[in-house]
Coordinates of C-alpha atoms in Angstrom, one line a residue:
Chain A
X19 CA -26.7 -12.0 17.0
X20 CA -26.4 -15.1 19.3
X21 CA -26.1 -17.2 16.2
X22 CA -23.3 -15.1 15.1
X23 CA -21.5 -15.6 18.4
X24 CA -22.0 -19.3 18.4
X25 CA -20.5 -19.6 14.9
X26 CA -17.7 -17.1 15.9
X27 CA -16.6 -19.3 18.7
X28 CA -15.8 -22.1 16.2
X29 CA -14.0 -19.9 13.7
X30 CA -10.4 -20.3 14.6
X31 CA -9.0 -17.5 12.4
X32 CA -11.5 -15.0 13.7
X33 CA -10.7 -16.0 17.3
X34 CA -6.9 -15.6 16.9
X35 CA -7.4 -12.3 15.0
X36 CA -9.9 -10.9 17.6
X37 CA -7.6 -11.9 20.5
X38 CA -4.6 -10.2 18.9
X39 CA -6.6 -7.0 18.2
X40 CA -8.0 -7.0 21.8
X41 CA -4.5 -7.4 23.2
X42 CA -3.1 -4.5 21.2
X43 CA -6.2 -2.3 22.2
X44 CA -5.6 -3.3 25.8
X45 CA -1.9 -2.4 25.7
X46 CA -2.7 1.0 24.2
X47 CA -5.4 1.5 26.9
X48 CA -3.1 0.5 29.8
X49 CA -0.3 2.8 28.4
X50 CA -2.7 5.8 28.9
X51 CA -2.2 5.6 32.7
X52 CA 0.6 3.1 33.2
X53 CA 3.9 2.0 31.5
X54 CA 6.7 0.0 33.2
X55 CA 8.9 3.2 32.9
X56 CA 8.3 6.7 31.8
X57 CA 8.4 6.3 28.0
X58 CA 10.5 9.4 27.3
X59 CA 13.1 9.5 30.1
X60 CA 16.5 9.9 28.6
X61 CA 19.1 7.9 30.4
X62 CA 22.3 8.0 28.3
X63 CA 24.2 5.9 30.9
X64 CA 21.7 3.0 30.3
X65 CA 21.6 3.2 26.5
X66 CA 21.3 -0.1 24.4
X67 CA 20.9 -2.3 27.4
X68 CA 19.9 -5.9 26.5
X69 CA 16.6 -7.2 28.0
X70 CA 16.7 -8.0 31.7
X71 CA 14.4 -8.1 34.8
X72 CA 14.1 -4.3 35.0
X73 CA 14.1 -3.5 31.2
X74 CA 12.0 -6.3 29.9
X75 CA 12.8 -5.5 26.1
X76 CA 16.0 -3.5 26.9
X77 CA 16.7 0.2 26.2
X78 CA 17.2 2.1 23.0
X79 CA 20.0 4.4 21.9
X80 CA 18.9 7.1 24.3
X81 CA 18.4 4.8 27.3
X82 CA 14.6 4.8 26.9
X83 CA 12.6 1.7 27.9
X84 CA 11.6 -0.1 24.7
X85 CA 8.6 -1.9 26.1
X86 CA 7.1 1.4 27.3
X87 CA 7.7 3.0 24.0
X88 CA 6.0 0.1 22.2
X89 CA 3.0 0.3 24.5
X90 CA 2.6 4.1 23.9
X91 CA 3.4 3.5 20.1
X92 CA 0.2 1.4 20.0
X93 CA -1.8 4.5 20.9
X94 CA -0.3 6.3 17.8
X95 CA -1.0 3.4 15.4
X96 CA -4.6 3.0 16.6
X97 CA -5.3 6.7 16.6
X98 CA -4.0 7.2 13.2
X99 CA -5.8 4.1 11.8
X100 CA -9.1 4.9 13.4
X101 CA -9.3 8.5 12.3
X102 CA -8.0 7.8 8.8
X103 CA -10.5 5.0 8.2
X104 CA -13.3 7.2 9.7
X105 CA -12.4 9.9 7.2
X106 CA -12.4 7.4 4.3
X107 CA -15.7 5.9 5.5
X108 CA -17.6 9.1 6.2
X109 CA -16.8 10.5 2.7
X110 CA -16.4 7.3 0.8
X111 CA -19.6 5.6 1.8
X112 CA -21.6 8.8 1.1
X113 CA -20.0 9.2 -2.3
X114 CA -20.5 5.5 -3.2
X115 CA -24.1 5.4 -2.0
X116 CA -24.9 8.6 -3.9
X117 CA -23.3 7.3 -7.1
X118 CA -25.3 4.1 -6.8
X119 CA -28.6 6.0 -6.2
X120 CA -28.0 8.6 -9.0
X121 CA -25.9 6.7 -11.6
X122 CA -25.0 8.8 -14.6
X123 CA -22.1 11.3 -14.6
X124 CA -21.6 11.0 -10.8
X125 CA -21.1 7.3 -11.2
X126 CA -18.5 7.9 -13.9
X127 CA -16.7 10.4 -11.7
X128 CA -16.5 7.9 -8.9
X129 CA -15.1 5.3 -11.2
X130 CA -12.4 7.6 -12.6
X131 CA -11.4 8.5 -9.1
X132 CA -10.9 4.8 -8.4
X133 CA -8.7 4.5 -11.5
X134 CA -6.7 7.5 -10.2
X135 CA -6.1 5.8 -6.8
X136 CA -5.0 2.6 -8.4
X137 CA -2.4 4.4 -10.4
X138 CA -1.5 6.7 -7.5
X139 CA -0.3 4.7 -4.5
X140 CA -1.0 5.9 -1.0
X141 CA 2.7 6.6 -0.2
X142 CA 3.0 9.0 -3.1
X143 CA -0.2 10.8 -2.0
X144 CA 1.2 11.1 1.5
X145 CA 4.5 12.3 0.2
X146 CA 2.8 15.0 -1.8
X147 CA 0.8 16.2 1.2
X148 CA 3.7 16.1 3.7
X149 CA 6.1 17.7 1.3
X150 CA 3.8 20.8 1.2
X151 CA 2.3 20.9 4.6
X152 CA 5.2 19.4 6.6
X153 CA 5.6 16.1 8.4
X154 CA 3.2 15.5 11.2
X155 CA 0.7 12.8 12.6
X156 CA -2.2 15.0 11.4
X157 CA -1.0 15.2 7.8
X158 CA -0.3 11.4 7.8
X159 CA -3.8 10.8 9.0
X160 CA -5.1 13.2 6.3
X161 CA -3.1 11.4 3.6
X162 CA -4.1 7.9 4.5
X163 CA -7.7 9.1 5.0
X164 CA -7.9 10.6 1.5
X165 CA -6.6 7.5 0.1
X166 CA -9.3 5.5 1.9
X167 CA -12.2 7.6 0.4
X168 CA -12.2 5.9 -3.1
X169 CA -11.7 2.5 -1.6
X170 CA -14.9 2.9 0.5
X171 CA -16.7 4.6 -2.4
X172 CA -15.9 1.7 -4.7
X173 CA -17.0 -1.0 -2.2
X174 CA -20.2 0.9 -1.2
X175 CA -21.1 1.6 -4.8
X176 CA -20.8 -2.1 -5.7
X177 CA -22.8 -3.3 -2.8
X178 CA -25.4 -0.6 -3.0
X179 CA -26.0 -1.2 -6.8
X180 CA -26.9 -4.8 -5.9
X181 CA -29.3 -3.6 -3.3
X182 CA -31.0 -1.2 -5.7
X183 CA -31.8 -4.2 -7.9
X184 CA -33.6 -6.0 -5.1
X185 CA -37.4 -6.2 -4.9
X186 CA -37.9 -4.5 -1.5
X187 CA -35.9 -1.5 -2.7
X188 CA -37.9 -1.3 -5.9
X189 CA -41.1 -1.6 -3.8
X190 CA -39.9 1.3 -1.6
X191 CA -39.3 3.3 -4.8
X192 CA -42.6 2.5 -6.2
X193 CA -44.2 3.7 -2.9
X194 CA -42.7 7.1 -3.7
X195 CA -39.8 7.2 -1.3
X196 CA -36.9 9.4 -2.4
X197 CA -33.4 8.1 -3.1
X198 CA -32.0 9.6 0.1
X199 CA -34.6 7.9 2.3
X200 CA -34.3 4.6 0.5
X201 CA -30.5 4.8 0.9
X202 CA -30.6 5.5 4.5
X203 CA -33.5 3.2 5.5
X204 CA -33.0 0.2 3.2
X205 CA -29.7 0.3 1.4
X206 CA -27.1 1.2 4.0
X207 CA -28.5 -1.2 6.8
X208 CA -28.3 -4.1 4.4
X209 CA -24.7 -3.4 3.3
X210 CA -23.4 -2.6 6.8
X211 CA -21.6 -5.9 7.1
X212 CA -19.7 -5.4 3.8
X213 CA -18.6 -2.1 5.1
X214 CA -17.6 -3.5 8.5
X215 CA -15.4 -6.0 6.9
X216 CA -13.8 -3.5 4.6
X217 CA -13.3 -1.1 7.5
X218 CA -11.4 -3.8 9.4
X219 CA -9.1 -4.6 6.5
X220 CA -8.5 -0.8 5.7
X221 CA -7.6 -0.4 9.4
X222 CA -4.8 -3.0 8.9
X223 CA -3.7 -1.2 5.7
X224 CA -3.8 2.2 7.5
X225 CA -1.6 0.9 10.3
X226 CA 0.9 -0.5 7.7
X227 CA 0.9 2.9 5.9
X228 CA 1.4 4.8 9.1
X229 CA 4.3 2.6 9.9
X230 CA 5.8 3.3 6.5
X231 CA 5.4 7.1 6.7
X232 CA 6.8 7.3 10.2
X233 CA 9.7 5.2 9.1
X234 CA 10.4 7.8 6.5
X235 CA 10.0 10.5 9.2
X236 CA 6.7 11.7 7.7
X237 CA 4.4 10.4 10.5
X238 CA 4.1 11.3 14.2
X239 CA 7.0 13.5 15.3
X240 CA 9.3 13.0 18.3
X241 CA 8.8 12.8 21.3
X242 CA 5.6 10.9 20.4
X243 CA 6.8 7.3 19.9
X244 CA 5.7 5.4 16.8
X245 CA 6.7 1.9 15.7
X246 CA 7.8 2.9 12.3
X247 CA 10.2 5.5 13.6
X248 CA 11.5 3.1 16.2
X249 CA 12.6 0.8 13.4
X250 CA 14.3 3.6 11.6
X251 CA 16.3 4.5 14.7
X252 CA 17.1 0.8 15.4
X253 CA 18.8 0.4 12.0
X254 CA 21.8 2.3 13.1
X255 CA 22.4 -0.2 15.9
X256 CA 21.9 -3.4 14.1
X257 CA 25.3 -4.7 15.3
X258 CA 25.0 -3.5 19.0
X259 CA 21.3 -4.1 19.7
X260 CA 19.5 -6.2 17.1
X261 CA 16.5 -6.6 19.4
X262 CA 15.6 -2.9 18.8
X263 CA 14.9 -3.8 15.1
X264 CA 12.7 -6.8 16.0
X265 CA 10.3 -5.8 18.7
X266 CA 8.5 -2.8 17.0
X267 CA 8.3 -4.7 13.8
X268 CA 6.8 -7.6 15.6
X269 CA 4.2 -5.2 17.2
X270 CA 3.2 -3.9 13.7
X271 CA 3.1 -7.3 12.1
X272 CA 1.0 -8.9 14.9
X273 CA -1.5 -5.9 14.9
X274 CA -1.9 -6.0 11.2
X275 CA -2.2 -9.9 11.2
X276 CA -4.8 -9.7 13.9
X277 CA -6.9 -7.1 11.9
X278 CA -6.5 -9.1 8.7
X279 CA -7.6 -12.4 10.3
X280 CA -10.4 -10.7 12.1
X281 CA -11.6 -9.1 8.8
X282 CA -11.4 -12.4 6.9
X283 CA -13.2 -14.1 9.8
X284 CA -15.9 -11.5 9.8
X285 CA -16.4 -11.9 6.1
X286 CA -16.9 -15.6 6.5
X287 CA -19.2 -15.2 9.4
X288 CA -21.4 -12.3 8.1
X289 CA -21.6 -13.4 4.5
X290 CA -19.9 -16.4 3.1
X291 CA -20.6 -15.3 -0.5
X292 CA -18.9 -12.0 -0.1
X293 CA -15.6 -11.3 -1.7
X294 CA -13.6 -8.1 -1.3
X295 CA -11.0 -6.5 -3.4
X296 CA -7.9 -5.9 -1.3
X297 CA -6.6 -2.5 -2.0
X298 CA -3.2 -1.8 -0.6
Chain B
X228 CA -9.6 -6.0 -30.0
X229 CA -7.9 -2.8 -31.2
X230 CA -11.1 -1.0 -30.1
X231 CA -10.6 -2.4 -26.6
X232 CA -6.9 -1.4 -26.4
X233 CA -7.8 2.1 -27.7
X234 CA -10.4 2.5 -25.0
X235 CA -8.0 1.4 -22.3
X236 CA -5.4 3.9 -23.7
X237 CA -7.9 6.7 -23.5
X238 CA -8.9 5.8 -20.0
X239 CA -5.2 5.8 -19.1
X240 CA -4.6 9.2 -20.6
X241 CA -7.6 10.6 -18.9
X242 CA -6.4 9.2 -15.5
X243 CA -2.9 10.6 -16.2
X244 CA -4.4 14.1 -17.0
X245 CA -6.4 14.0 -13.7
X246 CA -3.3 13.0 -11.8
X247 CA -1.3 15.9 -13.3
X248 CA -4.1 18.3 -12.2
X249 CA -4.1 16.8 -8.7
X250 CA -0.3 17.0 -8.5
X251 CA -0.3 20.6 -9.8
X252 CA -3.0 21.7 -7.4
X253 CA -1.5 20.0 -4.3
X254 CA 2.1 21.3 -5.0
X255 CA 1.5 24.7 -6.6
X256 CA -1.9 26.0 -5.5
X257 CA -2.7 24.5 -2.1
X258 CA 0.5 25.8 -0.4
X259 CA -0.3 29.4 -1.5
X260 CA 3.3 30.2 -2.3
X261 CA 5.5 27.2 -3.3
X262 CA 8.6 29.4 -3.2
X263 CA 7.9 30.1 0.5
X264 CA 7.6 26.3 1.1
X265 CA 10.9 25.7 -0.6
X266 CA 12.8 28.5 1.2
X267 CA 11.2 28.3 4.6
X268 CA 9.4 31.1 6.4
X269 CA 12.6 33.0 7.3
X270 CA 13.5 33.6 3.7
X271 CA 14.8 37.0 2.7
X272 CA 12.3 39.0 0.5
X273 CA 14.9 39.4 -2.3
X274 CA 15.7 35.6 -2.4
X275 CA 12.0 34.9 -2.4
X276 CA 11.4 37.3 -5.3
X277 CA 14.2 35.8 -7.3
X278 CA 12.8 32.3 -6.8
X279 CA 9.4 33.6 -7.8
X280 CA 10.8 34.7 -11.0
X281 CA 12.8 31.6 -11.6
X282 CA 9.9 29.3 -11.0
X283 CA 7.6 31.5 -13.1
X284 CA 5.2 32.0 -10.1
X285 CA 4.3 35.5 -11.4
X286 CA 2.6 34.0 -14.4
X287 CA -1.1 33.0 -14.5
X288 CA -2.0 29.5 -13.1
X289 CA -3.3 28.0 -16.4
X290 CA 0.0 29.2 -18.2
X291 CA 2.1 27.6 -15.5
X292 CA 0.2 24.3 -15.8
X293 CA 0.4 24.2 -19.6
X294 CA 4.1 25.0 -19.6
X295 CA 4.7 22.2 -17.1
X296 CA 2.8 19.7 -19.1
X297 CA 4.5 20.9 -22.3
X298 CA 7.9 20.4 -20.5
X299 CA 6.9 16.9 -19.4
X300 CA 6.1 15.9 -23.0
X301 CA 9.5 17.1 -24.2
X302 CA 11.2 15.7 -21.1
X303 CA 12.4 19.2 -20.1
X304 CA 11.5 19.1 -16.5
X305 CA 13.3 22.2 -15.4
X306 CA 16.2 22.4 -12.8
X307 CA 16.3 21.0 -9.3
X308 CA 16.2 23.7 -6.7
X309 CA 18.5 21.7 -4.3
X310 CA 21.0 20.3 -6.8
X311 CA 21.0 22.9 -9.5
X312 CA 21.0 20.2 -12.2
X313 CA 18.3 19.3 -14.6
X314 CA 15.6 17.2 -13.0
X315 CA 15.6 14.9 -16.1
X316 CA 19.2 14.0 -15.4
X317 CA 18.6 13.4 -11.7
X318 CA 15.8 11.0 -12.6
X319 CA 17.6 9.2 -15.3
X320 CA 20.6 8.6 -13.1
X321 CA 18.4 6.9 -10.6
X322 CA 16.1 5.0 -12.8
X323 CA 18.9 2.6 -13.5
X324 CA 18.7 1.5 -9.9
X325 CA 14.9 1.5 -9.4
X326 CA 13.8 -0.2 -12.6
X327 CA 16.1 -3.2 -12.2
X328 CA 15.1 -3.4 -8.6
X329 CA 11.4 -3.4 -9.5
X330 CA 11.8 -5.9 -12.3
X331 CA 13.8 -8.2 -10.0
X332 CA 11.1 -8.0 -7.3
X333 CA 8.4 -8.7 -9.8
X334 CA 10.2 -11.7 -11.1
X335 CA 10.8 -13.0 -7.6
X336 CA 7.1 -12.5 -6.8
X337 CA 5.9 -14.3 -10.0
X338 CA 8.5 -17.2 -9.7
X339 CA 7.6 -17.9 -6.1
X340 CA 3.9 -17.1 -6.0
X341 CA 2.6 -18.9 -9.0
X342 CA 4.1 -22.3 -8.3
X343 CA 3.1 -21.9 -4.7
X344 CA -0.5 -21.0 -5.6
X345 CA -0.8 -23.9 -8.1
X346 CA 0.6 -26.3 -5.4
X347 CA -1.8 -25.0 -2.8
X348 CA -4.7 -25.3 -5.3
X349 CA -3.7 -28.9 -6.2
X350 CA -3.7 -29.9 -2.5
X351 CA -6.9 -28.0 -1.6
X352 CA -7.9 -28.5 2.0
X353 CA -4.8 -30.4 3.0
X354 CA -2.1 -29.3 5.5
X355 CA 0.2 -28.0 2.8
X356 CA -2.7 -25.8 1.3
X357 CA -3.4 -24.5 4.8
X358 CA 0.3 -23.6 5.3
X359 CA 0.5 -21.7 2.1
X360 CA -2.6 -19.8 3.0
X361 CA -1.3 -19.1 6.4
X362 CA 1.9 -17.8 4.9
X363 CA -0.1 -15.5 2.6
X364 CA -2.0 -14.1 5.6
X365 CA 1.4 -13.5 7.5
X366 CA 3.1 -12.1 4.3
X367 CA 0.6 -9.3 3.7
X368 CA 0.8 -8.3 7.4
X369 CA 4.6 -7.8 7.6
X370 CA 5.7 -4.3 6.5
X371 CA 8.1 -4.8 3.6
X372 CA 10.7 -2.4 5.1
X373 CA 10.8 -4.4 8.4
X374 CA 11.3 -7.6 6.4
X375 CA 14.1 -5.8 4.7
X376 CA 15.6 -4.8 8.1
X377 CA 15.3 -8.5 9.2
X378 CA 17.0 -9.7 6.0
X379 CA 19.8 -7.2 6.6
X380 CA 20.2 -8.4 10.1
X381 CA 20.3 -12.1 9.4
X382 CA 21.8 -12.4 5.9
X383 CA 24.0 -9.4 5.9
X384 CA 25.1 -8.5 9.5
X385 CA 25.1 -12.0 10.9
X386 CA 25.8 -14.4 8.0
X387 CA 27.5 -11.8 5.8
X388 CA 26.1 -13.3 2.7
X389 CA 25.0 -9.9 1.2
X390 CA 25.8 -6.3 1.7
X391 CA 23.6 -4.6 4.2
X392 CA 23.2 -1.6 2.0
X393 CA 24.9 0.7 -0.6
X394 CA 25.2 0.3 -4.4
X395 CA 28.6 0.2 -6.2
X396 CA 27.2 1.2 -9.6
X397 CA 26.7 -0.8 -12.8
X398 CA 29.8 0.7 -14.5
X399 CA 32.2 -0.1 -11.7
X400 CA 30.9 -3.5 -10.5
X401 CA 28.0 -5.0 -12.4
X402 CA 27.9 -8.3 -10.4
X403 CA 28.3 -6.5 -7.1
X404 CA 25.4 -4.1 -8.1
X405 CA 23.2 -7.1 -8.9
X406 CA 24.2 -8.7 -5.5
X407 CA 23.3 -5.4 -3.7
X408 CA 19.8 -5.5 -5.3
X409 CA 18.8 -9.0 -4.2
X410 CA 17.9 -8.3 -0.5
X411 CA 16.0 -5.1 -1.4
X412 CA 14.1 -7.0 -4.1
X413 CA 13.3 -9.9 -1.8
X414 CA 11.9 -7.5 0.9
X415 CA 9.8 -5.7 -1.8
X416 CA 8.4 -9.0 -3.1
X417 CA 7.2 -10.5 0.2
X418 CA 3.8 -8.9 0.4
X419 CA 3.3 -9.3 -3.4
X420 CA 4.2 -13.0 -3.2
X421 CA 1.5 -13.3 -0.4
X422 CA -1.1 -11.5 -2.5
X423 CA -0.2 -13.2 -5.9
X424 CA -0.1 -16.7 -4.4
X425 CA -3.6 -16.3 -3.0
X426 CA -4.9 -15.0 -6.3
X427 CA -3.2 -17.9 -8.2
X428 CA -4.7 -20.4 -5.8
X429 CA -8.3 -19.2 -6.1
X430 CA -8.0 -18.6 -9.9
X431 CA -6.7 -22.2 -10.3
X432 CA -9.5 -23.6 -8.0
X433 CA -12.0 -21.8 -10.4
X434 CA -10.5 -23.3 -13.5
X435 CA -10.1 -26.8 -12.0
X436 CA -13.8 -26.9 -11.7
X437 CA -14.3 -26.3 -15.4
X438 CA -15.6 -29.1 -17.7
X439 CA -12.5 -29.2 -20.0
X440 CA -10.4 -30.0 -17.0
X441 CA -12.7 -32.9 -16.1
X442 CA -12.6 -34.0 -19.7
X443 CA -8.8 -33.9 -19.7
X444 CA -8.7 -36.0 -16.6
X445 CA -11.2 -38.4 -17.9
X446 CA -9.0 -38.8 -21.0
X447 CA -6.3 -39.9 -18.7
X448 CA -4.0 -36.9 -19.1
X449 CA -1.4 -36.9 -16.3
X450 CA -2.3 -34.7 -13.3
X451 CA 0.8 -32.6 -13.9
X452 CA -0.2 -31.8 -17.5
X453 CA -3.8 -31.1 -16.4
X454 CA -2.5 -28.5 -13.9
X455 CA 0.2 -26.9 -16.2
X456 CA -1.4 -27.0 -19.6
X457 CA -5.1 -27.0 -19.1
X458 CA -5.7 -25.2 -15.8
X459 CA -2.8 -22.8 -15.3
X460 CA -3.0 -21.3 -18.8
X461 CA -6.6 -20.3 -18.3
X462 CA -6.0 -19.3 -14.7
X463 CA -3.4 -16.8 -15.7
X464 CA -5.8 -13.9 -16.8
X465 CA -6.6 -12.7 -13.2
X466 CA -3.0 -13.5 -12.1
X467 CA -1.6 -11.2 -14.8
X468 CA -4.2 -8.5 -13.9
X469 CA -3.1 -8.5 -10.3
X470 CA 0.6 -8.6 -11.2
X471 CA 0.0 -5.4 -13.1
X472 CA -1.5 -3.7 -10.1
X473 CA 1.4 -5.1 -8.0
X474 CA 3.9 -3.2 -10.3
X475 CA 2.5 0.1 -9.0
X476 CA 2.8 -1.0 -5.4
X477 CA 6.4 -2.2 -6.0
X478 CA 7.3 1.3 -7.2
X479 CA 5.8 3.0 -4.1
X480 CA 7.4 0.4 -1.9
X481 CA 10.7 1.1 -3.5
X482 CA 10.6 4.6 -1.9
X483 CA 10.9 3.0 1.6
X484 CA 13.0 0.0 0.7
X485 CA 15.6 2.1 -1.1
X486 CA 15.9 4.1 2.1
X487 CA 16.4 0.9 4.2
X488 CA 19.2 -0.3 2.0
X489 CA 20.8 3.1 1.1
X490 CA 20.2 2.6 -2.6
X491 CA 20.6 5.7 -4.8
X492 CA 17.3 5.2 -6.7
X493 CA 14.2 7.2 -7.5
X494 CA 12.7 6.4 -4.1
X495 CA 15.8 7.9 -2.4
X496 CA 15.6 10.9 -4.6
X497 CA 12.0 11.5 -3.6
X498 CA 13.0 11.0 0.1
X499 CA 15.9 13.5 -0.2
X500 CA 13.8 16.0 -2.1
X501 CA 11.2 16.0 0.7
X502 CA 13.9 16.9 3.2
X503 CA 15.3 19.5 0.7
X504 CA 11.7 20.8 0.0
X505 CA 12.6 20.4 -3.6
X506 CA 9.1 20.6 -5.0
X507 CA 10.2 20.7 -8.6
X508 CA 11.7 17.2 -8.3
X509 CA 8.8 15.8 -6.3
X510 CA 6.2 17.1 -8.8
X511 CA 8.0 15.5 -11.7
X512 CA 8.9 12.2 -10.1
X513 CA 5.3 11.6 -8.8
X514 CA 3.8 12.2 -12.3
X515 CA 6.4 10.1 -14.0
X516 CA 5.8 7.2 -11.5
X517 CA 2.1 7.5 -12.2
X518 CA 2.7 7.4 -15.9
X519 CA 4.8 4.3 -15.4
X520 CA 2.1 2.5 -13.4
X521 CA -0.5 3.3 -16.1
X522 CA 1.9 2.1 -18.8
X523 CA 2.5 -1.2 -17.0
X524 CA -1.3 -1.7 -16.7
X525 CA -1.7 -1.0 -20.4
X526 CA 0.9 -3.7 -21.1
X527 CA -1.2 -5.9 -18.9
X528 CA -4.3 -5.2 -20.9
X529 CA -2.3 -6.2 -24.0
X530 CA -1.1 -9.5 -22.4
X531 CA -4.8 -10.0 -21.4
X532 CA -5.8 -9.8 -25.0
X533 CA -3.1 -12.3 -26.0
X534 CA -4.2 -14.7 -23.3
X535 CA -8.0 -14.4 -23.8
X536 CA -9.4 -14.1 -27.4
X537 CA -12.6 -12.6 -25.9
X538 CA -11.8 -9.7 -23.7
X539 CA -14.5 -8.0 -21.8
X540 CA -14.6 -4.3 -22.6
X541 CA -16.1 -3.0 -19.4
X542 CA -13.5 -3.6 -16.8

């Protein structure tokens, strides 16, 4: 572990990425108990104010403080991303590991599922779900989470198959250990780094997807602030308050950039030979 | 070779069949009563009963599925609940916006990304390579709809070079219509340029290590010709594969970007159908988009066969 940290300190990309991610996480954490102004106070008299000493990033079309809303919006993005990736990991890793251990028809089913997801982009899946069950943060999480299942299944299967070919796994098998025990004791611990890297990158993808869905009004519903919806609202006021269309987008881009750089950095640091498919 | 293509065709049809089952289950079975979803919970019982009969919800599940798929095959998609017009007409009217938009975005992506990737690979490890890679990292992190808003802000609102939104129609103003598609296509292509230039770079780096490249250099072939004739041609296979995948993401991205630029395309139709709870439209658009993505990937497989005389069957 100490070797990891000493290498990490020299990896510029990882450091920049990790710093960005920490800053966003800190912003979300602070916003839980403090924001410069209450994020949902309507002050119509103060609408579309340019940034100044009191309103550091100005106010929106309803006189709400933009900085406070961006801070609280970080909570939304992080929550949606975390839960969606956890759903994808919990089911996908299990499915992938099972497919690798059993092969045969199950393996075939997992591969077909992957094909389906490639042909069936996440936004379409989310649209299907929200058009039936209504627009809400929960349904956005579900939609993004479901899309993540095959991604993790694919990565886990690939990495686990390699492990099943290794001597120490064969030895365990020869000793009479069952596929479940081998998977839990030998396969999963050895592919944990691959999964960690993929999780970081999927987190970034999930935040982008959440932003897109809430831009379309299919994500978190008012009064909960979300970066994507802030951009949608800002579009009506491009002439009067162009800043409104810049800050929330910058927040999304920097968060995603941080996660991507951190993910790439982790990949270099944990296993230089590793290459991952990026699935949007 | 034919065998390879037939296998890919079979896999694509299987995927399409699976997708149709998923769409049918999600839209017609999971909600319990699709008519209730469409009308809202305060619907009057007689209106609900009328819609039931109209949608054929009183028939058995399997029969409904078969009649939907049969309709798809003859492009008889039923009538939109919100517009009252045939769904096929609604889609056809909007495809003329979305397909050119996607094609334009794909050509932008290829025209920028491939030269950029080749350039970066030829300057591996130098400042310019580093810059291209950095651009790639930033490009995949920017949401395409935000990039669209920024383009609208700077090139349309401030500099007034392009319209900020809307679509005059090919019949009335062909040039103006093309003009209206440029900013949306640019914003759709940004993340794809980022991905494609990275793939091009790494694929080029792989081929540049090959013996025939060294031979070509040793024979004194000019570096430019080495890059273009010897390396790029062989590096194209993974590039084309990724470009095919990108086509799918472009179509999905169009749903958001068409909303940003108020374009009357298929994406906008989906968006409006969600607010109208027009499940019939959503069901058909989603399955047709899936079919389109699969078709593009089949075409990619064919290009793949042309580029490489020895295709691997297990992909």
